[in-house]
XYZ file of C-alpha atoms in Angstrom:
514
model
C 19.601 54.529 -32.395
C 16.884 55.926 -30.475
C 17.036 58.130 -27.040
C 14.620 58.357 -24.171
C 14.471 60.745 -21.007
C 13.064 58.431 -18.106
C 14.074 58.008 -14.449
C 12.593 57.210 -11.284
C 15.484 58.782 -9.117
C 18.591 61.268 -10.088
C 21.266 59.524 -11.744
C 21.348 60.022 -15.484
C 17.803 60.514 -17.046
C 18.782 60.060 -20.625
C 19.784 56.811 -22.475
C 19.452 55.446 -25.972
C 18.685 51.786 -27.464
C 20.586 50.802 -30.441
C 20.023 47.933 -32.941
C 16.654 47.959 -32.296
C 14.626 47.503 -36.186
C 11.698 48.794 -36.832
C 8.823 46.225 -37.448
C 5.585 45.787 -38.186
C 3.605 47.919 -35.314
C 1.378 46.162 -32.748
C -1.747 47.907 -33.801
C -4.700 46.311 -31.389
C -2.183 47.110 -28.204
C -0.640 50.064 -29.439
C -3.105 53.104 -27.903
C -2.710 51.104 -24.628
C 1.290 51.004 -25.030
C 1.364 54.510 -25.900
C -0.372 55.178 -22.355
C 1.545 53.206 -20.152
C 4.734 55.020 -21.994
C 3.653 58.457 -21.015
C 2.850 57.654 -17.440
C 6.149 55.839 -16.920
C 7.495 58.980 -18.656
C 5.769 61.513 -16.542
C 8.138 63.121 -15.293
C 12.283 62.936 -14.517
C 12.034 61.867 -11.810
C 8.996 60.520 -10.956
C 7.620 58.000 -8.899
C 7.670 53.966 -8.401
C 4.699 52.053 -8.265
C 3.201 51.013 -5.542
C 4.345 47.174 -6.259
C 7.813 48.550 -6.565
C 7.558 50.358 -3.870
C 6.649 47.382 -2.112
C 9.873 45.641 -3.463
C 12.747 48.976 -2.798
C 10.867 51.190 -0.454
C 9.271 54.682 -0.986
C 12.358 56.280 -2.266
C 11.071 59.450 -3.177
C 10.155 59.997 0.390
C 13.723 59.490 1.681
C 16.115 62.199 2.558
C 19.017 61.708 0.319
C 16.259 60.924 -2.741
C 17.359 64.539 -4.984
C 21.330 63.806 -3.933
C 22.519 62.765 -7.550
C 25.066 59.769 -8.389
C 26.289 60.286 -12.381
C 27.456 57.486 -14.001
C 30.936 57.460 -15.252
C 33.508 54.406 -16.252
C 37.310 54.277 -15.902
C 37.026 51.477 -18.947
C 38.641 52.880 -22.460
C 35.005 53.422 -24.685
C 35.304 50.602 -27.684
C 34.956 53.222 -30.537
C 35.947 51.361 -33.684
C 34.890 53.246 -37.203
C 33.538 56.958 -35.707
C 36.625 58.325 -34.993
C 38.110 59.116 -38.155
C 41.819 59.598 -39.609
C 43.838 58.716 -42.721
C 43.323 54.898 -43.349
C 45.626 55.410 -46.467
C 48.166 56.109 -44.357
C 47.613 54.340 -41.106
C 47.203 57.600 -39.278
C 44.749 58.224 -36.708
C 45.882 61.465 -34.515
C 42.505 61.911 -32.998
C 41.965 58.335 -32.018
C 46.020 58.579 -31.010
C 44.931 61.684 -28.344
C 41.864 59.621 -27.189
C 43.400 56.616 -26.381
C 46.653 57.418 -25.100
C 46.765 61.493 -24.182
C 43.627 61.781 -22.302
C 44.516 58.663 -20.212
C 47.892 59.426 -19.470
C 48.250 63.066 -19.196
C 44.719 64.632 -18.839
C 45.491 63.577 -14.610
C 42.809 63.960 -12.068
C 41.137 64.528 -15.216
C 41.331 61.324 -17.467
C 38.097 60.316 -16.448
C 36.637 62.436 -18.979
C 37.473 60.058 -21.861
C 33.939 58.218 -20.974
C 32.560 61.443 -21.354
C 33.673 62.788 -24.732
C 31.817 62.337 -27.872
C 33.330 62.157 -31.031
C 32.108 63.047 -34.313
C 28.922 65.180 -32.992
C 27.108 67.151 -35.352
C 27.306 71.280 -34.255
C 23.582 71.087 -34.748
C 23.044 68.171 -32.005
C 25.188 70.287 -29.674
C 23.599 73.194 -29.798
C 19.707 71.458 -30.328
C 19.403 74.541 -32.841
C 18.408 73.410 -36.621
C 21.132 75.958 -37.959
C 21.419 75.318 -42.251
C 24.681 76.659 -42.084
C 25.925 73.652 -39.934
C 24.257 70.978 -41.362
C 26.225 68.067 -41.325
C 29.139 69.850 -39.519
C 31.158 68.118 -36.809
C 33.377 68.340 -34.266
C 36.057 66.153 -33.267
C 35.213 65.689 -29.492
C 32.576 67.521 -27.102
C 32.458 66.856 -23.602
C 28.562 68.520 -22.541
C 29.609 68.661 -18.984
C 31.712 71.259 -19.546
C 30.943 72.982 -22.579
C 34.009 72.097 -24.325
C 34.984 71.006 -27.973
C 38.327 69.563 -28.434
C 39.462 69.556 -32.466
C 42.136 67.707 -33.743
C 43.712 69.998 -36.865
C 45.522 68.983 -39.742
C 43.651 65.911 -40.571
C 43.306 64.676 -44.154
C 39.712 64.207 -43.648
C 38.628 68.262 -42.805
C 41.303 68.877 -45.561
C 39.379 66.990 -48.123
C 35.877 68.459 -47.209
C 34.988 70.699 -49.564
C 32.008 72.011 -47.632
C 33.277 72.541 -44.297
C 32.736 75.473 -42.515
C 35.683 77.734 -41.328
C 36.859 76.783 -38.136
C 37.198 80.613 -36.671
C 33.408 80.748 -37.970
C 32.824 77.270 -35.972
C 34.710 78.637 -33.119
C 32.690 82.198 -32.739
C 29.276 80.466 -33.647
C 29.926 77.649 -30.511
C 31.342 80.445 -28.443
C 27.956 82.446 -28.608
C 26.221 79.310 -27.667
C 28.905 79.137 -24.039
C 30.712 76.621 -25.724
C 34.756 76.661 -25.661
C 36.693 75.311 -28.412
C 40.708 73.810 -28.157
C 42.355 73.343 -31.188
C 45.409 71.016 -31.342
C 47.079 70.733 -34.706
C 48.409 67.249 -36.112
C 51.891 68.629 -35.896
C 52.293 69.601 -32.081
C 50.751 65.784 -31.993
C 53.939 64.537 -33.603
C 56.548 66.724 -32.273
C 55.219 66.719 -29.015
C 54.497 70.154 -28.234
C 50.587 70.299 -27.366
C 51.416 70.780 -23.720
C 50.145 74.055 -23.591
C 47.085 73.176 -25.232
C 46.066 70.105 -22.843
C 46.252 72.901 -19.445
C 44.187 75.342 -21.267
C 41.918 72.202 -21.677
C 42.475 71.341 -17.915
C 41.913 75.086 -16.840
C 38.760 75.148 -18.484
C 37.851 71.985 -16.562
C 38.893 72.962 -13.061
C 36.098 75.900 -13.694
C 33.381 72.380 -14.114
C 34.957 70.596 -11.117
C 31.964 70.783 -9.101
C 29.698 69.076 -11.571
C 32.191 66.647 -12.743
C 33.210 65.866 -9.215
C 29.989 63.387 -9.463
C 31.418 62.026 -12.334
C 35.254 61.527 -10.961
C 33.742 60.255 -7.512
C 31.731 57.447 -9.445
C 34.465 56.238 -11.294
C 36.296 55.784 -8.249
C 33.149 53.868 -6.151
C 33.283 51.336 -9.899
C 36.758 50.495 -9.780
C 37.029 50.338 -5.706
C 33.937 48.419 -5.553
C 32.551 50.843 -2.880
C 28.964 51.087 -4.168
C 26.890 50.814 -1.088
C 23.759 48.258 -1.087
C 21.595 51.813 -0.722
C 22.614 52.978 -3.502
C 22.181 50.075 -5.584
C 18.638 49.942 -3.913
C 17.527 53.393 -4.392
C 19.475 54.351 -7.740
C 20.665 51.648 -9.820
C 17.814 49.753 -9.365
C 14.767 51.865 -10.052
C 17.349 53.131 -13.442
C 17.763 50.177 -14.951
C 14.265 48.830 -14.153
C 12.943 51.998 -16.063
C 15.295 51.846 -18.776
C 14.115 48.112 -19.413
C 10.782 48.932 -19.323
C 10.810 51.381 -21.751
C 12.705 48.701 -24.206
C 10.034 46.511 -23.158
C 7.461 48.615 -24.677
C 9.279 49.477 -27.721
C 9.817 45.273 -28.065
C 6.105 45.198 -27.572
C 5.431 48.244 -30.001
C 7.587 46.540 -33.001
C 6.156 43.070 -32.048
C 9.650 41.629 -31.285
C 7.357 39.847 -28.181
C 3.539 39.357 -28.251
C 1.375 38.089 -25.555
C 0.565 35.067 -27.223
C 4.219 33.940 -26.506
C 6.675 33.466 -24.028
C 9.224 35.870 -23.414
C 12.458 34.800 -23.543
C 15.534 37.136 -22.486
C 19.750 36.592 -23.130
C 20.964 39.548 -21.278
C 24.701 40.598 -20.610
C 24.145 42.972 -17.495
C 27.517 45.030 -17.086
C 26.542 45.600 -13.389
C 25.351 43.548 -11.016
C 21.721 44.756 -10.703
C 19.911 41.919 -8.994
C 16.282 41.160 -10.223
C 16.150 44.418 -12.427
C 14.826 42.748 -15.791
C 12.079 40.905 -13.563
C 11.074 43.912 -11.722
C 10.847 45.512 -14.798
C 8.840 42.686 -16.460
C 6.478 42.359 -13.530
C 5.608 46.188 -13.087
C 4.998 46.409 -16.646
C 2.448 43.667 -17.103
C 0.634 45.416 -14.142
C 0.247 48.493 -15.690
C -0.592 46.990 -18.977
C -3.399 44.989 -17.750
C -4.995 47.632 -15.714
C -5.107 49.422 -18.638
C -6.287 46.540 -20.831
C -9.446 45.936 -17.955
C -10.355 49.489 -18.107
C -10.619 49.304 -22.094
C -11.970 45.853 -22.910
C -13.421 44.539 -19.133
C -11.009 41.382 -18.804
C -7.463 40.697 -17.815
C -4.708 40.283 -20.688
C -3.404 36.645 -21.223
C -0.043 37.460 -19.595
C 3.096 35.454 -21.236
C 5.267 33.051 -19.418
C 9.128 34.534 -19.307
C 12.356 33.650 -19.404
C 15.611 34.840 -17.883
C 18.617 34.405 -18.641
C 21.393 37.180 -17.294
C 25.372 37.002 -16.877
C 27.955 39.357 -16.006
C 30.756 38.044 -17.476
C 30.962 39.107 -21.235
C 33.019 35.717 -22.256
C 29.790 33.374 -21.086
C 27.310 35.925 -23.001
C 27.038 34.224 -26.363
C 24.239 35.552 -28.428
C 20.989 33.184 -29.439
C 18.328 33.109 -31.735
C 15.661 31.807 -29.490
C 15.677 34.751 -27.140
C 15.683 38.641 -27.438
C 19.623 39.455 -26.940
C 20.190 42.430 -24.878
C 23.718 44.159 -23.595
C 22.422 46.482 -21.189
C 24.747 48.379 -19.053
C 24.173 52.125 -16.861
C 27.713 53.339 -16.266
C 28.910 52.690 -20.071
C 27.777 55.680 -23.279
C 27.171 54.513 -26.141
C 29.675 53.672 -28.729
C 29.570 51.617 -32.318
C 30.647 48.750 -30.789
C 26.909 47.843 -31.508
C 27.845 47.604 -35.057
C 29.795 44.430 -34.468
C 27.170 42.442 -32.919
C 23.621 43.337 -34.794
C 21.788 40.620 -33.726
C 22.139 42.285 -29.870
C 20.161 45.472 -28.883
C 22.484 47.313 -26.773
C 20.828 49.779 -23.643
C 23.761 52.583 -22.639
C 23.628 55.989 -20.903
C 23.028 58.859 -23.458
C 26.231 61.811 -23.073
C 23.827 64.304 -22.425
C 23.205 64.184 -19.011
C 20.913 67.486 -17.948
C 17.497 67.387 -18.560
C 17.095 71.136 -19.120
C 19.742 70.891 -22.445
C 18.546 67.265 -23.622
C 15.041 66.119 -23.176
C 14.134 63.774 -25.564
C 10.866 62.974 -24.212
C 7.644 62.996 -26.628
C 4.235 62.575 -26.373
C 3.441 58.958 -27.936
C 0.239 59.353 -29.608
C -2.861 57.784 -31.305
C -6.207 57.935 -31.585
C -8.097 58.269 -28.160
C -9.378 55.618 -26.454
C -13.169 55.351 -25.424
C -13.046 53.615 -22.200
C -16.753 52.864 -21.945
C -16.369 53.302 -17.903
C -18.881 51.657 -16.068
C -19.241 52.028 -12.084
C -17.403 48.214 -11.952
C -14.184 49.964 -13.291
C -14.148 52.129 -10.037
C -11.420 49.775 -8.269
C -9.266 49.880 -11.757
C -9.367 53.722 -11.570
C -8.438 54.136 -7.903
C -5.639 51.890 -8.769
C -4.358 54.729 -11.473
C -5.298 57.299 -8.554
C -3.101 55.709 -6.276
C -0.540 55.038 -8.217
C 0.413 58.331 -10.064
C -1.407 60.601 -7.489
C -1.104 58.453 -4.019
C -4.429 59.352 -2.889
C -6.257 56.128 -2.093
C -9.755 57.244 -3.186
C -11.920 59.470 -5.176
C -13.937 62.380 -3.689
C -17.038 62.653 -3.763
C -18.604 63.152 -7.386
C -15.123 63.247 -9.093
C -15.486 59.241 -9.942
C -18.645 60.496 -12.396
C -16.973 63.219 -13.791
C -13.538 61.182 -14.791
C -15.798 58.443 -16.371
C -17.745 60.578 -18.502
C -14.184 62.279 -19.804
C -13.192 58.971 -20.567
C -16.036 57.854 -22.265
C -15.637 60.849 -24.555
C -18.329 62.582 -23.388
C -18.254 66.380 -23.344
C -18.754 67.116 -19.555
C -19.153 70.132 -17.177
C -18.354 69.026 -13.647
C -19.017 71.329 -11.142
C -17.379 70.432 -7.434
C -16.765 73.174 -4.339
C -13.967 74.469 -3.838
C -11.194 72.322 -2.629
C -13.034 69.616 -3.983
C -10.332 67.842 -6.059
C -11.727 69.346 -9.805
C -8.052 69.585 -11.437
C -7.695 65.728 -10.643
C -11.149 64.962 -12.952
C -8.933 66.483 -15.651
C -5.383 65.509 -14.675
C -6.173 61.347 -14.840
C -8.083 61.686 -18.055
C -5.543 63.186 -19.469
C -2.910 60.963 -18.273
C -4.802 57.793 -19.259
C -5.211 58.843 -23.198
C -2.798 58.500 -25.923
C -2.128 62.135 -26.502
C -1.743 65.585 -25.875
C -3.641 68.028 -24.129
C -4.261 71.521 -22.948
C -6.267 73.197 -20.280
C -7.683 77.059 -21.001
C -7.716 78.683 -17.941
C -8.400 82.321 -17.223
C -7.073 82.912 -13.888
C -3.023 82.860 -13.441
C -2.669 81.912 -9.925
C -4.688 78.967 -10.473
C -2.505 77.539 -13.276
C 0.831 78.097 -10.804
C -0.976 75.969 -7.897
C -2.344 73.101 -10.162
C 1.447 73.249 -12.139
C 3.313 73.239 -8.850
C 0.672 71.180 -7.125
C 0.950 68.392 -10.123
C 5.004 69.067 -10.610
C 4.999 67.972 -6.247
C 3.708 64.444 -7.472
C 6.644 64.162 -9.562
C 4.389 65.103 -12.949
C 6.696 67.442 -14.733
C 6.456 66.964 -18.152
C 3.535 69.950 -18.326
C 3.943 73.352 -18.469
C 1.684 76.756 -18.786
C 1.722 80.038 -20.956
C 0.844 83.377 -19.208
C 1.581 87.037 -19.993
C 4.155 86.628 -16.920
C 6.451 84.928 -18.645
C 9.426 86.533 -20.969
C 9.463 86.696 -24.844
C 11.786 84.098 -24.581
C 10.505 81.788 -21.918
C 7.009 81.867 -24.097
C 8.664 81.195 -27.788
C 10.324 78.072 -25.764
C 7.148 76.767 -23.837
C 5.283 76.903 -27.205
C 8.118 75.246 -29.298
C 8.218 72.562 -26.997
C 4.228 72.254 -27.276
C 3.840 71.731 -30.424
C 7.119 69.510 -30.863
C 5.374 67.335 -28.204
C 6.964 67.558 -25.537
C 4.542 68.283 -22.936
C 1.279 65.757 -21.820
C -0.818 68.963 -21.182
C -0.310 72.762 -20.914
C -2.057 75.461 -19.422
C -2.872 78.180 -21.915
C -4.822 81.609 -20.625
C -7.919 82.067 -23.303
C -6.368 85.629 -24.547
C -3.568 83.337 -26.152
C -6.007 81.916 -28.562
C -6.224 85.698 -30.351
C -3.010 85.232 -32.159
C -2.702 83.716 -34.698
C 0.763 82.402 -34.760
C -0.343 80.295 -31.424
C -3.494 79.059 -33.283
C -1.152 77.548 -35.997
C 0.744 75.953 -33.406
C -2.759 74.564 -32.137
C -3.538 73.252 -35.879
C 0.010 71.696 -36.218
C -0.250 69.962 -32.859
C -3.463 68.645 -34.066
C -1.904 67.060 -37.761
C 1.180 65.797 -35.714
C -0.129 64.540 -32.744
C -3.488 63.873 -31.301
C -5.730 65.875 -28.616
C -7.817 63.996 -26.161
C -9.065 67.378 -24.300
C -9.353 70.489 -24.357
């Protein structure tokens, strides 16, 4: 299973693809790929297109564009081997409180069962790489609300030889914010965990604000009250992002070439009209831009093939298409497991950005353009579309093409002449990771804010402003990838803990600029 941060409006940003193999990779296309990746990843949000724009409207202009809709599903999750119990004896107590409890007694509550994920490893939880909880798990976690729920008694923890104490569980997740409920296998059978499921529902009435989205979604599913806006300006634009991205990975792991048609068996679980084609359509656009600007002709672009149902009895897998069960308001479960030969797209149970951002750099060797003046139209085209400006100023056009033609380059422009954009698209159009030295602070906030307006947000900077804390983060997150370029004041370079970090970006990753 692998997980993604992408959006192009506020619903969930995270998702993951499972029972996707890894192949052989697509070498010749891959630094070209790895681009279009990173500028479709850009930020959470960021923007459409300007062809899908033309097809669902400038939403990130609207009014109501940051108002968020969370997906959520009344429908019982199908989880058939991760929740655990005694098979010996035919006992299942945590799957028993997951199926029937929750439902039935959690009230305005039992919409949380789509939430809860079972099984999670402490270390996933926390994102902390803690030795003393490797391979430690709890029994349910619900991340809106900061809450584990463990079932005790079980034969299972019994047995593990290597688990953890729970009250050293419990204080170590309580540091973190988190809240643990523990209800034993015996008030289970005798009926007397009544208590424990209102200290569970006290804790969540402190949450009801945030998972009032999730509550209020459930309710617009199962009434059918989804208005043709929102479908428009956040279903859409979701799912057409979240296929693109399994687009690219299909293309990445040659599952589809461009010397063949494309042929699609997809069981939608909402009624997205046009999403997959969308999806296909932008794509190809932004791949053979790309592909002009690198080898001065248009990619041979495939013939494809559609073929989508709602209705899970007609969807009957095929081996002469890709199979694909794609659905936003369902998490991911292990019903994949039953059906390998279909690659499943859910919503990832992490649904803030700020505590899960699985977002990194895709990288490769840089690409040398060889810009000419006759790729001036193909460059405006990335200018308009990441940066909506229409048009160059005057002498950045020179300046961007010698970047990209790997030529070491001093442009000099007047002021309020546009000389953070003859860095910005360079950067954006390699395969990599960069980072911009810059001496004076108040020029890194305007050209961070400035970029973070055009919905660009996966960058960051590192000044003497910042906390201890806020700096050890920044820099973690740099050299795990996780930004497309940084701004770093030149004093920085004097440590030498920060120059390691430069030397292990550099073996992990690669750097276009600097």
């Amino acid at each position: 299973m692998k997980k993604y941060t992408a959006n192009y409006t506020y619903t969930n940003p995270n998702f993951v693809i499972q029972n996707l193999v890894t192949n052989q990779t697509n070498i010749d296309l891959l630094p070209i790929l790895y681009v279009t990746k990173n500028i479709l990843q850009r930020g959470f949000p960021t923007t459409l297109s300007k062809y899908l724009q033309s097809e669902l409207g400038e939403i990130h202009k609207l009014d109501n564009f940051e108002e968020r809709l969370l997906f959520a599903t009344n429908q019982t999750p199908t989880w058939k081997h991760t929740i655990k119990g005694d098979k010996e004896r035919n006992y299942y107590p945590a799957k028993d409180f997951f199926e029937n409890i929750i439902p039935n007694e959690f009230g305005e509550f039992s919409f949380i069962q789509s939430l809860l994920i079972p099984e999670i490893e402490i270390n996933e939880i926390t994102g902390q790489n803690d030795r003393n909880f490797i391979n430690q798990q709890v029994d349910f976690y619900l991340p809106q609300a900061k809450l584990v729920i463990e079932i005790d008694g079980q034969q299972h923890k019994l047995d593990e030889v290597t688990r953890v104490s729970d009250s050293t569980r419990d204080n170590y997740l309580s540091d973190k914010g988190i809240a643990t409920v523990r209800i034993s296998t015996r008030e289970l059978q005798n009926g007397t965990y009544t208590e424990k499921i209102e200290t569970i529902k006290k804790h969540l009435e402190r949450y009801k604000k945030l998972l009032n989205f999730y509550k209020n979604a459930c309710e617009k599913i199962e009434k059918n009250q989804m208005s043709e806006e929102e479908i428009k300006t956040k279903l859409l634009p979701t799912a057409i992002i979240r296929f693109q991205v399994l687009l690219i990975e299909l293309l990445t792991q040659k599952y589809l070439t461009f010397n063949e048609d494309w042929n699609f068996n997809i069981l939608s679980h909402e009624n997205l009209p046009d999403f997959a084609e969308l999806a296909i359509n932008d794509l190809l656009i932004w791949i053979d831009k790309l592909w002009q600007l690198k080898n001065k002709q248009e990619i041979k672009k495939p013939n494809f093939n559609i073929k989508i149902t709602n209705d899970k009895k007609k969807f009957q897998p095929t081996t002469k298409a890709i199979n694909i069960d794609f659905s936003l308001f369902k998490r991911y479960t292990d019903e994949n497991k039953l059906s390998e030969d279909v690659i499943f797209v859910r919503t990832d149970y992490f649904d803030i950005v700020k505590d899960k951002n699985y977002f990194r750099v895709s990288t490769t060797e840089p690409i040398n353009y060889k810009v000419t003046d006759e790729d001036k139209p193909i460059l405006e085209f990335f200018l308009d579309n990441i940066f909506d400006k229409s048009s160059f100023r005057e002498g950045q056009f020179p300046i961007i093409s010698n970047a990209l033609n790997r030529k070491d380059t001093i442009g000099l422009l007047p002021t309020g002449g546009g000389k953070s954009l003859c860095y910005q698209l360079p950067c954006l159009l390699q395969p990599s990771i960069n980072f911009v030295v810059c001496p004076i602070k108040s020029l890194m906030y305007d050209q961070n804010d400035n970029l973070v307006k055009t919905l660009v947000t996966n960058v960051s900077f590192i000044t003497s402003d910042l906390e201890a804390d806020q700096k050890r983060e920044i820099e973690t997150n740099f050299e795990q990838g996780r930004y497309l370029f940084v701004w770093i004041s030149p004093e920085k370079f004097q440590i030498p803990s920060f120059r390691d970090k430069i030397s292990a970006i550099v073996a992990n990753f690669s750097i276009a600029y600097a």
